[in-house]
Coordinates of C-alpha atoms in Angstrom, one line a residue:
Chain A
X1 CA 41.3 30.2 -46.6
X2 CA 38.4 31.4 -44.6
X3 CA 40.5 33.6 -42.3
X4 CA 41.8 35.5 -45.3
X5 CA 38.4 36.0 -46.7
X6 CA 36.8 39.5 -46.4
X7 CA 33.3 39.2 -45.4
X8 CA 30.7 41.6 -46.6
X9 CA 27.1 42.0 -45.8
X10 CA 25.9 40.0 -48.7
X11 CA 23.1 38.0 -47.2
X12 CA 21.8 34.9 -48.9
X13 CA 18.6 33.3 -47.8
X14 CA 17.6 29.7 -47.0
X15 CA 14.1 29.2 -48.4
X16 CA 11.3 28.1 -46.1
X17 CA 10.7 25.0 -48.3
X18 CA 14.4 24.1 -48.0
X19 CA 16.6 22.3 -45.5
X20 CA 20.4 22.4 -45.2
X21 CA 21.4 18.9 -44.0
X22 CA 24.9 17.9 -43.1
X23 CA 26.5 15.1 -41.1
X24 CA 29.8 15.1 -39.2
X25 CA 31.9 12.5 -37.5
X26 CA 32.6 12.7 -33.7
X27 CA 35.4 15.2 -34.3
X28 CA 33.1 17.5 -36.3
X29 CA 34.5 16.7 -39.7
X30 CA 31.9 16.9 -42.5
X31 CA 30.9 13.5 -43.8
X32 CA 27.9 14.6 -45.8
X33 CA 26.5 17.8 -47.2
X34 CA 23.3 18.1 -49.1
X35 CA 22.8 20.1 -52.3
X36 CA 21.2 23.1 -50.5
X37 CA 24.3 23.3 -48.3
X38 CA 26.6 23.2 -51.3
X39 CA 24.6 25.8 -53.1
X40 CA 24.3 28.2 -50.3
X41 CA 27.8 27.9 -48.9
X42 CA 29.2 28.0 -52.4
X43 CA 31.8 25.2 -51.9
X44 CA 31.6 22.1 -54.0
X45 CA 31.1 18.7 -52.3
X46 CA 34.7 17.7 -52.4
X47 CA 35.8 20.9 -50.8
X48 CA 33.5 20.2 -47.8
X49 CA 34.0 16.5 -47.2
X50 CA 36.4 15.6 -44.4
X51 CA 36.8 19.3 -43.5
X52 CA 35.9 20.6 -40.0
X53 CA 32.4 22.0 -39.9
X54 CA 33.6 25.3 -38.5
X55 CA 35.0 26.1 -41.9
X56 CA 31.7 27.9 -42.5
X57 CA 31.7 29.6 -39.1
X58 CA 31.1 33.3 -39.3
X59 CA 33.2 35.6 -37.1
X60 CA 30.0 37.2 -35.8
X61 CA 29.1 34.0 -34.0
X62 CA 30.1 33.9 -30.3
X63 CA 32.2 30.9 -29.2
X64 CA 29.9 30.7 -26.1
X65 CA 27.1 29.4 -28.3
X66 CA 29.2 26.6 -29.7
X67 CA 30.5 25.8 -26.2
X68 CA 26.9 25.3 -25.2
X69 CA 26.2 23.3 -28.4
X70 CA 29.0 20.8 -27.6
X71 CA 28.0 20.6 -24.0
X72 CA 24.4 19.6 -25.0
X73 CA 25.5 17.1 -27.6
X74 CA 27.9 15.4 -25.3
X75 CA 25.1 14.9 -22.8
X76 CA 23.1 13.2 -25.6
X77 CA 20.7 16.1 -25.9
X78 CA 19.7 17.8 -29.1
X79 CA 20.6 21.5 -29.7
X80 CA 18.5 24.3 -31.2
X81 CA 20.0 27.6 -32.1
X82 CA 20.2 30.5 -34.5
X83 CA 23.5 30.4 -36.4
X84 CA 25.1 32.8 -38.8
X85 CA 27.2 31.0 -41.4
X86 CA 29.7 32.3 -43.9
X87 CA 29.6 31.6 -47.6
X88 CA 32.7 31.0 -49.7
X89 CA 32.1 34.3 -51.3
X90 CA 31.6 37.4 -49.3
X91 CA 28.2 36.6 -47.9
X92 CA 26.4 35.0 -45.0
X93 CA 23.2 33.3 -44.2
X94 CA 21.2 32.8 -41.0
X95 CA 19.7 29.4 -40.1
X96 CA 17.7 27.9 -37.3
X97 CA 19.8 24.8 -36.6
X98 CA 18.9 21.6 -34.9
X99 CA 21.8 19.3 -34.2
X100 CA 21.3 15.8 -32.8
X101 CA 23.6 12.9 -32.0
X102 CA 23.6 10.1 -34.6
X103 CA 23.4 6.7 -33.1
X104 CA 24.5 3.5 -34.8
X105 CA 22.5 0.2 -34.6
X106 CA 24.2 -0.6 -31.3
X107 CA 23.1 2.8 -29.8
X108 CA 26.6 4.3 -29.8
X109 CA 27.0 7.9 -30.9
X110 CA 28.8 7.7 -34.3
X111 CA 28.4 11.3 -35.5
X112 CA 26.1 14.3 -35.6
X113 CA 23.2 15.1 -37.8
X114 CA 22.4 18.8 -38.4
X115 CA 19.2 20.1 -40.0
X116 CA 19.1 23.8 -40.7
X117 CA 15.7 25.5 -41.3
X118 CA 14.8 28.9 -42.5
X119 CA 14.8 31.2 -39.3
X120 CA 12.1 33.7 -38.3
X121 CA 13.2 37.2 -39.3
X122 CA 11.9 38.5 -36.0
X123 CA 14.1 36.0 -34.1
X124 CA 17.2 37.2 -35.9
X125 CA 16.4 40.8 -34.8
X126 CA 16.3 39.6 -31.2
X127 CA 19.3 37.3 -31.2
X128 CA 21.7 39.5 -33.1
X129 CA 22.2 42.1 -30.4
X130 CA 22.6 39.4 -27.8
X131 CA 25.3 37.7 -29.9
X132 CA 27.0 41.1 -30.4
X133 CA 27.2 41.6 -26.6
X134 CA 28.6 38.1 -26.3
X135 CA 31.3 38.8 -28.9
X136 CA 32.1 42.0 -27.0
X137 CA 32.5 40.1 -23.8
X138 CA 34.7 37.5 -25.5
X139 CA 37.0 40.2 -26.8
X140 CA 37.6 41.4 -23.2
X141 CA 38.7 38.0 -22.0
X142 CA 41.6 35.6 -22.8
X143 CA 40.8 33.1 -25.4
X144 CA 40.3 30.0 -23.2
X145 CA 38.0 31.9 -20.8
X146 CA 36.1 33.9 -23.4
X147 CA 33.4 31.3 -24.2
X148 CA 32.7 30.7 -20.5
X149 CA 32.1 34.4 -19.9
X150 CA 29.9 35.1 -22.9
X151 CA 27.9 32.0 -22.1
X152 CA 27.3 33.2 -18.5
X153 CA 26.0 36.5 -20.1
X154 CA 23.6 34.5 -22.2
X155 CA 22.4 32.7 -19.1
X156 CA 21.9 36.0 -17.3
X157 CA 19.7 37.2 -20.2
X158 CA 17.7 34.0 -20.0
X159 CA 17.4 34.3 -16.2
X160 CA 16.1 37.8 -16.5
X161 CA 13.4 36.5 -18.9
X162 CA 12.8 33.5 -16.6
X163 CA 13.0 31.1 -19.5
X164 CA 15.2 28.1 -20.5
X165 CA 17.5 28.4 -23.5
X166 CA 15.5 26.0 -25.6
X167 CA 12.2 27.5 -24.7
X168 CA 13.6 30.9 -25.6
X169 CA 14.8 29.9 -29.0
X170 CA 11.6 28.0 -29.7
X171 CA 9.6 31.1 -28.8
X172 CA 11.8 33.2 -31.0
X173 CA 11.4 30.8 -34.0
X174 CA 7.6 30.9 -33.5
X175 CA 7.6 34.8 -33.9
Chain B
X1 CA 25.7 -3.4 -79.4
X2 CA 28.3 -5.3 -77.5
X3 CA 29.0 -7.4 -80.5
X4 CA 29.5 -4.3 -82.6
X5 CA 32.0 -2.9 -80.1
X6 CA 33.9 -6.3 -79.9
X7 CA 33.8 -6.4 -83.7
X8 CA 35.0 -2.9 -84.3
X9 CA 37.5 -2.6 -81.4
X10 CA 38.9 -6.1 -81.2
X11 CA 38.3 -8.1 -84.4
X12 CA 39.0 -5.4 -87.0
X13 CA 42.3 -4.1 -85.5
X14 CA 43.4 -7.7 -84.9
X15 CA 42.6 -8.7 -88.5
X16 CA 44.6 -5.6 -89.7
X17 CA 47.6 -6.5 -87.6
X18 CA 47.5 -10.1 -88.7
X19 CA 47.2 -9.0 -92.4
X20 CA 50.2 -6.6 -92.0
X21 CA 52.2 -9.3 -90.2
X22 CA 51.4 -11.7 -93.1
X23 CA 52.5 -9.1 -95.6
X24 CA 55.6 -8.3 -93.4
X25 CA 54.8 -4.6 -93.8
X26 CA 53.9 -3.4 -90.3
X27 CA 53.9 0.3 -90.8
X28 CA 54.4 2.8 -88.0
X29 CA 51.0 4.4 -88.7
X30 CA 49.3 1.1 -88.3
X31 CA 51.2 0.4 -85.1
X32 CA 50.1 3.8 -83.7
X33 CA 46.5 3.4 -84.9
X34 CA 46.2 0.0 -83.3
X35 CA 47.9 1.0 -80.1
X36 CA 45.4 3.9 -79.9
X37 CA 42.5 1.5 -80.5
X38 CA 43.7 -0.7 -77.7
X39 CA 44.3 2.2 -75.4
X40 CA 40.7 3.3 -76.1
X41 CA 39.5 -0.2 -75.3
X42 CA 41.4 -0.2 -72.1
X43 CA 39.8 3.2 -71.1
X44 CA 36.4 1.9 -72.0
X45 CA 36.9 -1.1 -69.8
X46 CA 38.1 1.1 -66.9
X47 CA 35.1 3.4 -67.2
X48 CA 32.8 0.4 -67.3
X49 CA 34.2 -0.9 -64.0
X50 CA 33.9 2.7 -62.3
X51 CA 30.3 2.9 -63.4
X52 CA 29.7 -0.6 -61.9
X53 CA 31.4 0.5 -58.7
X54 CA 29.1 3.6 -58.5
X55 CA 26.1 1.5 -59.2
X56 CA 27.2 -0.8 -56.4
X57 CA 27.6 2.3 -54.1
X58 CA 24.1 3.5 -54.8
X59 CA 22.5 0.1 -54.3
X60 CA 24.5 -0.3 -51.1
X61 CA 23.2 3.0 -49.6
X62 CA 19.6 2.0 -50.7
X63 CA 20.0 -1.5 -49.2
X64 CA 21.2 0.0 -45.9
X65 CA 18.3 2.3 -45.8
X66 CA 16.0 -0.6 -46.6
X67 CA 17.5 -2.3 -43.5
X68 CA 16.6 0.7 -41.4
X69 CA 20.0 2.4 -41.4
X70 CA 18.9 5.8 -42.7
X71 CA 22.1 7.7 -41.9
X72 CA 24.2 6.5 -44.9
X73 CA 24.5 8.8 -47.9
X74 CA 26.2 8.7 -51.3
X75 CA 29.2 11.1 -51.3
X76 CA 31.8 12.2 -53.8
X77 CA 29.1 12.6 -56.4
X78 CA 31.1 14.6 -58.8
X79 CA 32.5 11.4 -60.3
X80 CA 29.0 10.1 -61.0
X81 CA 28.6 12.0 -64.2
X82 CA 25.2 11.4 -65.7
X83 CA 24.0 9.4 -62.6
X84 CA 24.8 12.2 -60.2
X85 CA 21.2 13.4 -60.3
X86 CA 20.1 9.9 -59.2
X87 CA 22.6 10.0 -56.4
X88 CA 21.4 13.4 -55.2
X89 CA 17.8 12.3 -55.4
X90 CA 18.6 9.3 -53.3
X91 CA 20.4 11.5 -50.8
X92 CA 17.5 14.0 -50.6
X93 CA 14.9 11.3 -50.1
X94 CA 17.1 9.8 -47.3
X95 CA 17.5 13.4 -45.9
X96 CA 13.7 13.8 -45.7
X97 CA 13.1 10.3 -44.3
X98 CA 15.8 10.6 -41.7
X99 CA 14.8 14.1 -40.7
X100 CA 11.2 13.0 -40.4
X101 CA 12.0 10.0 -38.2
X102 CA 14.4 12.1 -36.1
X103 CA 11.7 14.6 -35.5
X104 CA 9.1 12.0 -34.5
X105 CA 11.6 10.2 -32.3
X106 CA 12.8 13.3 -30.5
X107 CA 9.3 14.6 -29.9
X108 CA 8.1 11.3 -28.4
X109 CA 11.2 10.8 -26.3
X110 CA 10.2 14.1 -24.6
X111 CA 6.5 13.2 -24.5
X112 CA 7.5 10.0 -22.7
X113 CA 9.1 12.3 -20.1
X114 CA 5.9 14.4 -19.8
X115 CA 7.6 17.2 -21.7
X116 CA 5.2 18.5 -24.3
X117 CA 7.2 21.6 -25.3
X118 CA 9.1 19.9 -28.2
X119 CA 7.0 20.3 -31.3
X120 CA 7.9 18.4 -34.5
X121 CA 9.4 21.0 -36.9
X122 CA 7.6 20.9 -40.2
X123 CA 9.5 23.7 -41.9
X124 CA 11.4 22.7 -45.0
X125 CA 10.0 19.2 -45.3
X126 CA 7.8 18.5 -48.4
X127 CA 4.3 17.2 -48.8
X128 CA 3.4 14.1 -46.8
X129 CA 6.4 14.4 -44.5
X130 CA 5.3 17.9 -43.4
X131 CA 1.6 17.0 -43.3
X132 CA 2.3 13.9 -41.2
X133 CA 4.4 15.9 -38.7
X134 CA 1.6 18.4 -38.4
X135 CA -0.8 15.6 -37.5
X136 CA 1.8 14.4 -34.9
X137 CA 1.9 17.8 -33.4
X138 CA -1.9 17.8 -33.1
X139 CA -1.7 14.3 -31.5
X140 CA 1.0 15.6 -29.0
X141 CA -1.3 18.4 -28.1
X142 CA -4.1 16.0 -27.5
X143 CA -1.8 13.8 -25.3
X144 CA -0.8 16.9 -23.4
X145 CA -4.4 17.9 -22.7
X146 CA -5.1 14.4 -21.7
X147 CA -2.1 14.3 -19.4
X148 CA -3.2 17.6 -17.8
X149 CA -6.7 16.3 -17.5
X150 CA -5.6 13.0 -16.0
X151 CA -3.3 14.8 -13.6
X152 CA -6.0 17.2 -12.5
X153 CA -8.4 14.3 -12.2
X154 CA -6.0 12.4 -10.2
X155 CA -5.4 15.3 -7.9
X156 CA -9.1 16.0 -7.4
X157 CA -9.8 12.3 -6.8
X158 CA -7.0 12.2 -4.2
X159 CA -8.4 15.2 -2.5
X160 CA -11.9 13.7 -2.8
X161 CA -10.6 10.5 -1.3
X162 CA -8.9 12.3 1.5
X163 CA -12.0 14.3 2.2
X164 CA -14.2 11.2 2.1
X165 CA -12.0 9.3 4.4
X166 CA -12.0 12.0 7.0
X167 CA -15.6 12.8 6.5
X168 CA -16.5 9.2 7.3
X169 CA -14.2 9.3 10.3
X170 CA -15.7 12.6 11.6
X171 CA -19.2 11.4 11.0
X172 CA -18.5 8.2 12.9
X173 CA -17.1 10.4 15.7
X174 CA -20.3 12.6 15.6
X175 CA -22.5 9.5 15.6
X176 CA -20.8 8.2 18.8
X177 CA -20.9 11.7 20.3
X178 CA -24.6 12.1 19.6
X179 CA -25.1 8.6 21.0
X180 CA -23.4 9.5 24.2
X181 CA -25.5 12.7 24.3
X182 CA -28.5 10.5 24.0
X183 CA -27.4 8.4 27.0
X184 CA -26.7 11.5 29.0
X185 CA -30.1 12.9 28.1
X186 CA -31.7 9.7 29.3
X187 CA -29.9 10.2 32.6
X188 CA -31.0 13.8 32.9
X189 CA -34.6 12.7 32.2
X190 CA -34.3 10.2 35.0
X191 CA -33.0 12.8 37.4
X192 CA -35.7 15.3 36.4
X193 CA -38.4 12.6 37.0
X194 CA -36.9 11.8 40.4
X195 CA -36.8 15.5 41.2
X196 CA -40.5 15.7 40.3
X197 CA -41.4 12.9 42.6
X198 CA -39.3 14.2 45.4
X199 CA -40.8 17.6 45.0
X200 CA -44.3 16.1 45.0
X201 CA -43.5 14.1 48.2
X202 CA -41.9 17.2 49.8
X203 CA -45.0 19.2 49.0
X204 CA -47.2 16.6 50.6
X205 CA -45.1 16.5 53.7
X206 CA -45.1 20.2 54.0
X207 CA -48.9 20.2 53.6
X208 CA -49.2 17.7 56.4
X209 CA -46.9 19.8 58.5
X210 CA -48.9 22.9 57.8
X211 CA -52.1 21.2 58.8
X212 CA -50.5 20.0 62.0
X213 CA -49.2 23.4 62.8
X214 CA -52.7 25.0 62.2
X215 CA -54.1 22.4 64.6
X216 CA -51.5 23.2 67.1
X217 CA -52.1 27.0 66.7
X218 CA -55.8 26.4 67.3
X219 CA -55.0 24.3 70.4
X220 CA -52.8 27.1 71.8
X221 CA -55.6 29.6 71.2
X222 CA -58.0 27.4 73.1
X223 CA -55.4 27.0 75.9
X224 CA -55.2 30.8 76.0
X225 CA -58.9 31.2 76.4
X226 CA -59.0 28.6 79.1
X227 CA -56.2 30.3 81.0
X228 CA -58.1 33.6 80.7
X229 CA -61.2 31.9 82.1
X230 CA -59.1 30.3 84.9
X231 CA -57.8 33.8 85.7
X232 CA -61.4 35.2 85.9
X233 CA -62.5 32.3 88.1
X234 CA -59.6 32.8 90.4
X235 CA -60.7 36.5 90.9
X236 CA -64.2 35.2 92.0
X237 CA -62.6 32.7 94.4
X238 CA -60.5 35.6 95.8
X239 CA -63.7 37.6 96.5
X240 CA -65.3 34.6 98.1
X241 CA -62.3 34.1 100.3
X242 CA -62.5 37.8 101.4
X243 CA -66.1 37.3 102.4
X244 CA -65.1 34.2 104.3
X245 CA -62.3 36.1 106.1
X246 CA -64.7 39.0 106.9
X247 CA -67.2 36.4 108.3
X248 CA -64.5 34.8 110.3
X249 CA -63.4 38.2 111.8
X250 CA -67.1 39.0 112.7
X251 CA -67.5 35.5 114.2
X252 CA -64.3 36.1 116.2
X253 CA -65.7 39.4 117.4
X254 CA -69.0 37.7 118.3
X255 CA -67.1 35.0 120.2
X256 CA -65.2 37.7 122.1
X257 CA -68.4 39.4 123.0
X258 CA -70.0 36.1 124.0
X259 CA -67.1 35.2 126.3
X260 CA -67.3 38.7 127.9
X261 CA -71.0 38.2 128.6
X262 CA -70.3 34.7 129.8
X263 CA -67.7 36.0 132.3
X264 CA -70.3 38.5 133.6
X265 CA -72.8 35.8 134.0
X266 CA -70.3 33.9 136.1
X267 CA -70.9 30.3 136.8
X268 CA -74.0 30.2 134.7
X269 CA -72.2 31.4 131.9
X270 CA -69.4 29.0 132.2
X271 CA -70.7 26.6 129.6
X272 CA -71.5 29.4 127.4
X273 CA -67.9 30.6 127.7
X274 CA -66.7 27.2 126.5
X275 CA -69.0 27.5 123.5
X276 CA -67.8 31.0 122.8
X277 CA -64.1 29.7 122.9
X278 CA -65.0 27.0 120.5
X279 CA -66.6 29.5 118.1
X280 CA -63.5 31.7 118.4
X281 CA -61.3 28.8 117.6
X282 CA -63.6 27.9 114.6
X283 CA -63.4 31.5 113.3
X284 CA -59.6 31.5 113.6
X285 CA -59.3 28.2 111.9
X286 CA -61.6 29.5 109.1
X287 CA -59.6 32.6 108.7
X288 CA -56.3 30.7 108.6
X289 CA -57.7 28.3 106.0
X290 CA -59.0 31.2 103.9
X291 CA -55.5 32.8 104.1
X292 CA -53.9 29.5 103.0
X293 CA -56.4 29.2 100.1
X294 CA -55.6 32.8 99.2
X295 CA -51.9 32.0 99.0
X296 CA -52.6 28.9 96.9
X297 CA -54.8 31.0 94.6
X298 CA -52.1 33.7 94.3
X299 CA -49.5 31.1 93.3
X300 CA -52.1 29.6 90.8
X301 CA -52.6 33.1 89.4
X302 CA -48.9 33.5 88.9
X303 CA -48.8 30.1 87.0
X304 CA -51.7 31.1 84.8
X305 CA -49.9 34.4 84.0
X306 CA -46.8 32.3 82.9
X307 CA -49.1 30.0 80.8
X308 CA -50.7 33.1 79.2
X309 CA -47.3 34.6 78.2
X310 CA -46.1 31.2 76.9
X311 CA -49.1 30.6 74.8
X312 CA -48.9 34.2 73.4
X313 CA -45.3 33.5 72.3
X314 CA -46.2 30.1 70.9
X315 CA -49.0 31.7 69.0
X316 CA -46.7 34.3 67.4
X317 CA -44.1 31.6 66.6
X318 CA -46.5 29.3 65.1
X319 CA -47.9 32.0 62.9
X320 CA -44.4 32.8 61.6
X321 CA -43.8 29.1 60.9
X322 CA -47.1 28.8 59.1
X323 CA -46.1 31.7 56.8
X324 CA -42.7 30.1 56.2
X325 CA -44.3 26.8 55.4
X326 CA -46.7 28.5 53.0
X327 CA -43.8 30.0 51.1
X328 CA -42.0 26.6 51.2
X329 CA -45.1 25.1 49.7
X330 CA -45.1 27.5 46.9
X331 CA -41.4 26.8 46.3
X332 CA -41.9 23.1 46.1
X333 CA -44.8 23.5 43.8
X334 CA -42.7 25.6 41.4
X335 CA -39.9 23.0 41.8
X336 CA -42.3 20.3 40.8
X337 CA -43.5 22.3 37.8
X338 CA -39.9 23.0 36.7
X339 CA -39.0 19.3 37.1
X340 CA -42.0 18.5 34.9
X341 CA -41.0 21.1 32.3
X342 CA -37.4 19.7 32.3
X343 CA -38.7 16.3 31.7
X344 CA -40.8 17.4 28.8
X345 CA -37.9 19.4 27.3
X346 CA -35.6 16.4 27.8
X347 CA -38.0 14.2 25.9
X348 CA -37.9 16.6 22.9
X349 CA -34.1 16.8 23.0
X350 CA -33.9 13.0 23.2
X351 CA -36.2 12.8 20.1
X352 CA -33.9 15.3 18.2
X353 CA -30.8 13.4 19.2
X354 CA -32.3 10.2 18.1
X355 CA -33.2 11.6 14.7
X356 CA -29.7 13.1 14.5
X357 CA -28.2 9.7 15.2
X358 CA -30.2 8.0 12.5
X359 CA -29.6 10.8 10.0
X360 CA -25.8 10.6 10.7
X361 CA -25.9 6.8 10.4
X362 CA -27.7 7.3 7.1
X363 CA -25.1 9.7 5.9
X364 CA -22.2 7.3 6.9
X365 CA -24.0 4.5 5.2
X366 CA -24.4 6.5 2.0
X367 CA -20.8 7.7 2.2
X368 CA -19.6 4.1 2.5
X369 CA -21.7 3.1 -0.5
X370 CA -20.4 6.0 -2.6
X371 CA -16.8 5.1 -1.7
X372 CA -17.5 1.6 -2.7
X373 CA -19.1 2.7 -5.9
X374 CA -16.0 4.8 -6.7
X375 CA -13.8 1.9 -6.0
X376 CA -15.8 -0.3 -8.3
X377 CA -15.7 2.4 -11.1
X378 CA -12.0 2.9 -10.7
X379 CA -11.0 -0.7 -10.6
X380 CA -13.7 -2.1 -12.8
X381 CA -12.3 -4.8 -15.0
X382 CA -13.2 -4.8 -18.7
X383 CA -13.5 -8.5 -18.4
X384 CA -17.2 -9.2 -18.3
X385 CA -16.8 -12.3 -16.3
X386 CA -14.7 -10.7 -13.6
X387 CA -17.7 -9.3 -11.7
X388 CA -16.7 -9.7 -8.1
X389 CA -18.0 -6.9 -5.9
X390 CA -17.2 -8.4 -2.5
X391 CA -17.0 -5.2 -0.5
X392 CA -20.7 -4.8 -1.1
X393 CA -21.3 -7.8 1.2
X394 CA -20.0 -5.9 4.2
X395 CA -22.7 -3.3 3.7
X396 CA -25.5 -5.8 3.1
X397 CA -25.8 -6.6 6.8
X398 CA -26.0 -3.0 7.7
X399 CA -28.6 -2.3 5.0
X400 CA -31.4 -4.0 7.0
X401 CA -31.2 -1.3 9.7
X402 CA -31.1 1.7 7.5
X403 CA -33.7 4.0 5.9
X404 CA -35.6 3.0 2.8
X405 CA -33.5 5.5 0.6
X406 CA -30.3 3.7 1.7
X407 CA -31.8 0.3 0.8
X408 CA -32.8 1.7 -2.6
X409 CA -29.3 3.0 -3.1
X410 CA -27.8 -0.4 -2.1
X411 CA -29.9 -2.2 -4.5
X412 CA -29.0 0.2 -7.3
X413 CA -25.3 -0.1 -6.6
X414 CA -25.6 -3.9 -6.5
X415 CA -27.4 -3.8 -9.8
X416 CA -24.6 -1.6 -11.2
X417 CA -21.9 -4.0 -9.9
X418 CA -23.7 -6.9 -11.5
X419 CA -23.8 -4.8 -14.7
X420 CA -27.6 -4.7 -14.8
X421 CA -27.4 -0.9 -14.9
X422 CA -25.3 1.3 -17.1
X423 CA -23.5 4.5 -16.0
X424 CA -26.1 6.9 -17.2
X425 CA -28.9 5.1 -15.5
X426 CA -26.8 4.8 -12.4
X427 CA -26.4 8.6 -12.1
X428 CA -30.0 9.3 -13.0
X429 CA -31.3 7.0 -10.3
X430 CA -28.8 8.2 -7.7
X431 CA -30.0 11.7 -8.3
X432 CA -33.6 10.6 -8.0
X433 CA -32.9 8.8 -4.7
X434 CA -31.0 11.8 -3.3
X435 CA -33.7 14.2 -4.4
X436 CA -36.4 12.1 -2.7

């Protein structure tokens, strides 16, 4: 359904007093979506539950970012990042996402908890061209290798700024 | 309400059916109507059980949250109908609570690893949640500053400790160095004093030698004069001998004439001739003796000449020696003076060394006391009854031999250890002692 959708530049915005909250199981299937999520993405609850979370993934998002996201989560770390999501209609919205592993009472990871906050507009201006370059790099490589190459480019950018990924996105969000 | 439902949906249709059965006229319409009524009743009962199920679902999520499991949510809310708002409200509350606790937990997990870069994100959370996270961020900042301060403090105290440790070691080295200098100086002083005595003794010996030499020079001069006199006397004797020789020659001539006259007189003159012979013999013997004496005199003269030359040489030599002795005497006198000056100087140096030793000892003592004080401050127990300050005892013995300022300081530290002085008064009095 998503693939067939034509995406236009209709941007919708997450308010600074709002949070998008969702939960997934270990495989990334949605187990909970809050009302803000439902409203912004435009799907109703039933359409979201049990679906893979990447159903709202926007084609402008480089795969390298998600590769890093899963890498961090699997090490038990939290992830911060600027994510462009697609709506059911022809729009998109930017978020500053924080994804953390969800532990059960025995300390085992039983899913993931994602809180998306309103991103800094200045941050989007900085991150968008970087993502564009990453997408460009991914296009030049075969599908399995693409995320690896675009992620190394991101690391080069960070190295040139002498900053860690997390520090970089935190500084951007503070702009 | 329930009674009304039971009455209208169960009792009335049942009565109608019974009536129609009694009349044996069960019409199709009535059958349809009653079946519809029972279907409606069945649907009502179904709805009632769904609603109960949803109610159970809501209370289950709330109970789980009450037990600390904040990650459960109510889902499939579409079927909740009128209660869906309640379901969403429960979800939203849980979203805020869970997000809040996640933020707090994630921040402090990092803080525990000395990572202060992770701030709690306040964006999107309402009211007290957001306010509380802001306070937590302020607290994290304070923890960070404290950690930085503690780290810095720790570092400076380590450096300080290192410095103190080596300062004390170096000071002790200096103290023993100065002490050995003191011993060496005492030796130098002894040598200088010995030199002084030797120079004095040498000076006295030279003086005596000089006196003796002067005496000897005078004796030689006297000897010279006497040799001169002897030479003159020998000249006079020579003259006298000439006269005697001349007289002897004339006597010989007279004796010759007498013997000639005696020979002319013949026999009568024979006796006279004997006399004349005897006179001749006498004059010859006189002349011979005079010649012998003259020879002796000549040899004497030669001896006197040798003596004269020898005394002349002696005189010159002794004059030279006297001059050399005089310069020796001056030399020894200045040697004596310089030995005296050395001794005086050494006494001053010894005095300085001694005061350096006591000053260094004082510094070492104070350093030890400061170190002990720091130890006490660092490890001071909050337990009022745990007041042991045993290391102080090691210094008590040394205190007796130190300056009054050190004793004052010891007393002050002891009072502080015994909690008779507070920190402010400790610092104030320490400053006072150091300033004095």
